[in-house]
Coordinates of C-alpha atoms in Angstrom, one line a residue:
M1 CA 87.2 112.2 125.2
N2 CA 88.9 115.5 124.5
E3 CA 86.6 118.5 124.6
Q4 CA 89.3 120.8 123.0
Y5 CA 89.6 118.6 119.9
T6 CA 88.7 120.1 116.6
P7 CA 89.4 118.4 113.3
F8 CA 91.8 120.1 110.8
T9 CA 91.2 120.6 107.2
G10 CA 94.5 121.9 106.0
E11 CA 98.0 120.6 105.2
I12 CA 101.1 119.2 106.7
S13 CA 103.9 121.8 106.7
I14 CA 107.4 120.5 107.2
K15 CA 109.9 123.4 107.6
N16 CA 113.7 123.2 107.9
V17 CA 113.6 120.0 109.9
T18 CA 116.9 118.7 111.2
K19 CA 117.5 115.6 113.4
T20 CA 120.7 114.0 114.6
F21 CA 121.3 110.9 116.6
G22 CA 124.8 111.2 118.2
R23 CA 127.2 111.9 115.3
V24 CA 124.7 110.8 112.6
R25 CA 122.6 113.5 110.9
S26 CA 119.4 111.6 110.0
L27 CA 117.6 114.6 108.5
D28 CA 119.2 117.8 107.2
D29 CA 117.0 120.9 106.7
V30 CA 114.0 119.1 105.2
T31 CA 111.2 121.2 103.9
A32 CA 108.0 120.0 102.2
T33 CA 104.3 120.6 102.0
I34 CA 101.7 117.8 102.0
R35 CA 98.3 118.9 101.0
Q36 CA 95.1 117.4 102.2
G37 CA 93.5 114.9 99.9
S38 CA 96.7 113.8 98.2
I39 CA 98.6 110.5 98.4
F40 CA 102.2 111.5 99.1
G41 CA 104.9 109.0 98.4
L42 CA 108.2 109.3 100.2
I43 CA 110.9 107.4 98.3
G44 CA 114.5 106.7 99.4
S45 CA 117.0 104.0 100.1
N46 CA 117.4 102.4 103.5
G47 CA 119.0 104.9 105.8
A48 CA 117.8 107.9 103.8
G49 CA 115.8 109.2 106.8
K50 CA 112.2 108.2 105.8
S51 CA 111.3 106.6 109.2
T52 CA 112.8 109.4 111.2
L53 CA 110.8 112.0 109.2
L54 CA 107.6 110.0 109.7
R55 CA 108.2 109.7 113.4
I56 CA 108.7 113.5 113.6
M57 CA 105.5 114.0 111.6
A58 CA 103.7 111.8 114.1
G59 CA 105.1 113.7 117.0
I60 CA 107.1 110.8 118.3
Y61 CA 110.5 112.5 117.8
R62 CA 111.2 116.2 118.4
P63 CA 113.3 117.8 115.7
D64 CA 116.6 119.4 116.7
S65 CA 115.5 122.4 114.7
G66 CA 112.6 123.2 112.4
S67 CA 109.0 122.2 112.8
V68 CA 106.1 120.1 111.6
S69 CA 102.7 121.7 111.8
Y70 CA 99.1 120.7 110.9
D71 CA 96.9 123.6 110.0
G72 CA 99.5 125.9 111.5
E73 CA 99.7 124.0 114.8
D74 CA 103.0 122.3 115.8
I75 CA 102.5 118.6 116.3
W76 CA 105.0 118.2 119.2
E77 CA 103.1 117.4 122.4
N78 CA 99.9 118.4 120.7
T79 CA 97.4 115.8 121.9
A80 CA 94.4 117.2 120.1
R81 CA 96.2 117.2 116.7
K82 CA 97.5 113.6 117.3
Q83 CA 93.9 112.4 117.4
D84 CA 93.9 112.8 113.6
I85 CA 97.2 111.0 112.9
V86 CA 98.0 107.3 112.9
Y87 CA 101.5 106.1 112.3
L88 CA 102.0 102.6 110.9
S89 CA 105.6 101.7 111.8
D90 CA 107.6 99.2 109.7
D91 CA 107.9 97.3 113.0
Q92 CA 104.3 97.2 114.3
F93 CA 103.6 97.5 118.0
F94 CA 101.2 95.0 119.5
F95 CA 100.7 94.0 123.2
T96 CA 103.0 91.0 124.0
H97 CA 100.1 88.5 124.3
G98 CA 97.5 90.7 122.7
T99 CA 94.8 89.8 120.1
I100 CA 93.3 92.1 117.5
A101 CA 90.3 92.4 119.8
D102 CA 92.6 93.6 122.6
M103 CA 94.3 96.1 120.4
A104 CA 90.9 97.3 119.1
N105 CA 89.8 98.0 122.7
Y106 CA 93.0 100.0 123.3
Y107 CA 92.6 102.1 120.1
R108 CA 88.9 102.6 120.9
Q109 CA 89.9 104.4 124.1
M110 CA 92.8 106.3 122.5
Y111 CA 91.1 107.7 119.3
I112 CA 87.8 109.5 119.6
N113 CA 87.1 109.0 115.9
W114 CA 87.3 105.2 116.3
S115 CA 84.5 103.5 114.3
D116 CA 83.1 100.2 115.4
E117 CA 81.1 99.9 112.2
K118 CA 84.3 100.3 110.1
Y119 CA 86.2 97.8 112.3
E120 CA 83.5 95.2 111.9
R121 CA 83.3 95.7 108.2
L122 CA 87.1 95.5 107.7
R123 CA 87.4 92.6 110.1
A124 CA 85.1 90.6 107.9
V125 CA 87.0 91.6 104.7
F126 CA 90.5 90.8 106.1
N127 CA 89.2 87.6 107.6
L128 CA 91.6 87.6 110.5
E129 CA 91.0 85.7 113.8
T130 CA 90.4 88.5 116.3
D131 CA 90.8 86.3 119.4
R132 CA 94.1 84.8 118.3
K133 CA 97.4 86.2 119.6
I134 CA 98.9 88.5 117.0
S135 CA 102.4 87.2 117.8
T136 CA 101.4 83.9 116.2
F137 CA 100.5 85.7 112.9
S138 CA 102.7 85.7 109.9
K139 CA 104.4 89.0 109.0
G140 CA 101.8 89.6 106.3
M141 CA 98.9 88.9 108.6
Q142 CA 100.4 91.3 111.2
K143 CA 100.6 94.0 108.5
Q144 CA 96.9 93.3 107.7
A145 CA 96.0 93.6 111.3
S146 CA 97.9 96.9 111.6
V147 CA 96.0 98.3 108.6
L148 CA 92.7 97.1 109.9
L149 CA 93.2 98.8 113.3
A150 CA 94.6 102.0 111.7
L151 CA 91.7 102.5 109.3
S152 CA 89.2 101.8 112.1
C153 CA 90.7 104.9 113.9
C154 CA 89.5 107.0 111.0
P155 CA 92.6 109.2 110.9
K156 CA 92.8 112.3 108.8
Y157 CA 96.4 111.5 108.1
L158 CA 97.9 108.0 107.9
L159 CA 101.7 107.8 108.0
C160 CA 102.8 104.5 106.5
D161 CA 106.3 103.1 106.8
E162 CA 106.9 100.3 104.3
T163 CA 103.3 99.2 104.9
F164 CA 103.1 97.0 101.8
D165 CA 106.3 95.1 102.7
G166 CA 105.4 91.5 103.6
L167 CA 102.0 91.6 101.9
D168 CA 101.4 89.2 99.0
P169 CA 100.6 90.9 95.6
V170 CA 96.8 90.4 95.9
M171 CA 96.7 91.9 99.4
R172 CA 99.0 94.8 98.4
Q173 CA 96.5 95.8 95.7
F174 CA 93.6 95.4 98.1
V175 CA 95.2 97.7 100.7
K176 CA 96.0 100.2 98.0
R177 CA 92.4 100.2 97.0
L178 CA 91.3 100.7 100.5
L179 CA 93.6 103.7 100.9
A180 CA 92.4 105.1 97.5
E181 CA 88.8 104.8 98.6
E182 CA 89.4 106.7 101.8
V183 CA 91.1 109.5 99.8
A184 CA 88.3 109.6 97.3
D185 CA 85.8 110.0 100.1
G186 CA 87.8 113.0 101.3
T187 CA 88.4 111.5 104.7
M188 CA 92.1 110.7 104.7
T189 CA 95.5 111.8 103.4
P190 CA 98.1 108.9 103.4
V191 CA 101.9 109.5 103.4
I192 CA 103.6 106.3 102.2
A193 CA 107.3 105.8 102.7
S194 CA 109.0 103.1 100.6
H195 CA 112.3 102.2 98.9
N196 CA 110.3 100.7 96.0
M197 CA 109.4 103.2 93.3
R198 CA 107.1 100.7 91.5
E199 CA 105.2 100.1 94.7
L200 CA 104.2 103.8 94.8
E201 CA 103.6 104.5 91.1
D202 CA 100.0 103.3 90.8
I203 CA 98.7 105.0 93.9
C204 CA 100.6 108.3 94.7
D205 CA 99.9 111.6 93.1
H206 CA 102.9 113.3 94.7
I207 CA 106.4 111.9 95.2
G208 CA 109.3 113.2 97.3
L209 CA 112.8 111.8 97.0
L210 CA 114.8 111.7 100.2
H211 CA 118.5 111.2 100.1
K212 CA 121.1 111.5 102.9
G213 CA 118.6 113.2 105.1
G214 CA 117.4 115.8 102.6
I215 CA 114.6 116.0 100.1
L216 CA 116.3 116.4 96.7
F217 CA 112.9 117.4 95.2
D218 CA 109.2 116.6 95.3
R219 CA 106.9 116.7 92.3
E220 CA 103.3 116.0 91.3
V221 CA 103.2 112.7 89.4
D222 CA 100.8 113.9 86.7
A223 CA 103.0 117.0 86.1
M224 CA 106.1 114.8 85.7
K225 CA 104.4 112.4 83.3
T226 CA 102.9 115.1 81.1
S227 CA 106.1 117.1 80.7
I228 CA 108.5 114.4 79.4
H229 CA 108.0 111.7 76.7
K230 CA 109.7 108.7 75.2
V231 CA 109.7 108.7 71.4
Q232 CA 110.5 106.0 68.9
M233 CA 110.8 107.1 65.3
V234 CA 112.2 106.1 61.9
L235 CA 113.3 109.0 59.6
P236 CA 113.6 108.8 55.8
G237 CA 116.9 110.8 55.7
E238 CA 119.8 111.7 57.9
E239 CA 119.8 111.8 61.6
P240 CA 118.3 115.1 62.9
D241 CA 120.2 117.8 64.7
L242 CA 119.3 117.4 68.4
G243 CA 118.6 121.1 68.7
S244 CA 116.1 121.0 65.8
F245 CA 113.1 119.6 67.7
R246 CA 110.9 122.6 68.0
A247 CA 107.5 123.2 69.5
P248 CA 104.9 125.0 67.3
D249 CA 105.8 128.3 69.0
G250 CA 109.4 127.9 67.9
N251 CA 110.8 126.9 71.3
V252 CA 113.5 124.2 71.2
L253 CA 112.5 121.1 73.1
H254 CA 115.3 119.6 75.2
V255 CA 116.5 116.2 74.2
V256 CA 117.1 114.4 77.5
S257 CA 118.5 111.3 75.9
Y258 CA 119.2 110.0 72.4
K259 CA 119.9 106.5 71.2
K260 CA 119.9 104.8 67.8
S261 CA 119.2 101.1 67.3
G262 CA 119.4 100.2 63.6
S263 CA 117.1 102.5 61.8
V264 CA 115.0 103.3 64.9
L265 CA 115.8 106.5 66.9
N266 CA 114.9 106.4 70.6
L267 CA 114.5 109.9 72.1
I268 CA 113.3 111.3 75.4
L269 CA 111.9 114.8 74.9
R270 CA 111.0 117.3 77.5
G271 CA 107.8 119.2 76.8
E272 CA 104.1 118.8 76.7
R273 CA 102.7 115.9 74.6
E274 CA 101.3 118.2 71.9
E275 CA 104.6 120.0 71.6
A276 CA 106.6 116.7 71.5
E277 CA 104.3 115.2 68.9
A278 CA 104.3 118.3 66.7
A279 CA 108.1 118.5 66.9
V280 CA 108.4 114.8 65.8
R281 CA 105.8 115.2 62.9
E282 CA 107.8 118.2 61.6
K283 CA 110.6 115.7 60.7
N284 CA 108.2 113.8 58.4
P285 CA 109.0 110.4 60.0
V286 CA 108.2 107.1 58.2
F287 CA 107.0 105.9 61.6
Y288 CA 106.8 107.3 65.2
E289 CA 105.1 106.6 68.5
L290 CA 105.1 108.3 71.9
I291 CA 105.5 105.7 74.7
P292 CA 104.6 106.5 78.3
L293 CA 107.6 106.5 80.7
T294 CA 107.4 104.7 84.0
L295 CA 107.8 106.8 87.1
E296 CA 111.2 105.2 87.7
E297 CA 112.3 106.2 84.2
I298 CA 111.2 109.8 84.8
F299 CA 113.0 110.0 88.1
I300 CA 116.2 108.6 86.5
C301 CA 116.0 111.4 83.8
E302 CA 115.3 114.0 86.5
M303 CA 118.2 112.9 88.7
E304 CA 120.7 112.6 85.8
E305 CA 119.9 116.1 84.7
K306 CA 120.6 117.3 88.2
G307 CA 123.9 115.4 88.2
Y308 CA 122.8 112.5 90.5
D309 CA 122.9 108.8 89.8
F310 CA 119.3 107.7 90.7
N311 CA 120.2 104.0 90.8
S312 CA 122.9 104.6 93.4
I313 CA 120.5 106.8 95.5
I314 CA 117.7 104.2 95.6
G315 CA 120.2 101.3 95.9

């Protein structure tokens, strides 16, 4: 269909992107890098600018300043690059009286990577009536139809805006599994925007927090989880000096939070697991255990240390 098309194998580079609508600044100097093969989660409250950023990444909106590039090529009005990108809007677009079969014919003409084999396989799995008007589907069924069509396009990058919203718990897990399989095969990089941290925790390996049009920070999930730990412990003597938790090399571990409930001390220590455990054992506790933090707990700690109220940001 497009003889100039060449697949890219690099990353999305978002540099200093700003976008305003009238007097409202939706995005303010946003910079981020999304590497191929990752599952990038974009978290933020309603109105944080997530949808605007995804539309700019898809080449639907043009930023007022800054750029979004794929493999060094700007996405704006770049037809060849858009062949590798599918954007799943929160409000899906379907032809007014269209069926899944009608939409499949449309996408088959638009995307040169379209796979009839994948379409037929996913159609059987989702078990949706392809000759029924999509407008008669429930919200959850329409979401399933959009995922079915999007994956059949075989995109390199899939931009998802609240894609799991409206799906029942079983279907949410199934769609997550489909996305994970695509990533494991090395064929796709999803970017998933949501206001629900728990929705992204079990699938994303990288999370960016968007607030008031700007990314406060983005981190690798594994790096966050291995550098901070919740500790419950019972000591035989007096309460410890909070500055006395030291790693084997002598460095003081930062106590992010401290709370005592009866004889049990609850701490959140910043440091690698081996360092935290060694620092706790050095106190000769009667009992101790290290408990994994949820991603939401980690973000709350991160934001509080930066002087932000995480709960007010996410809403």
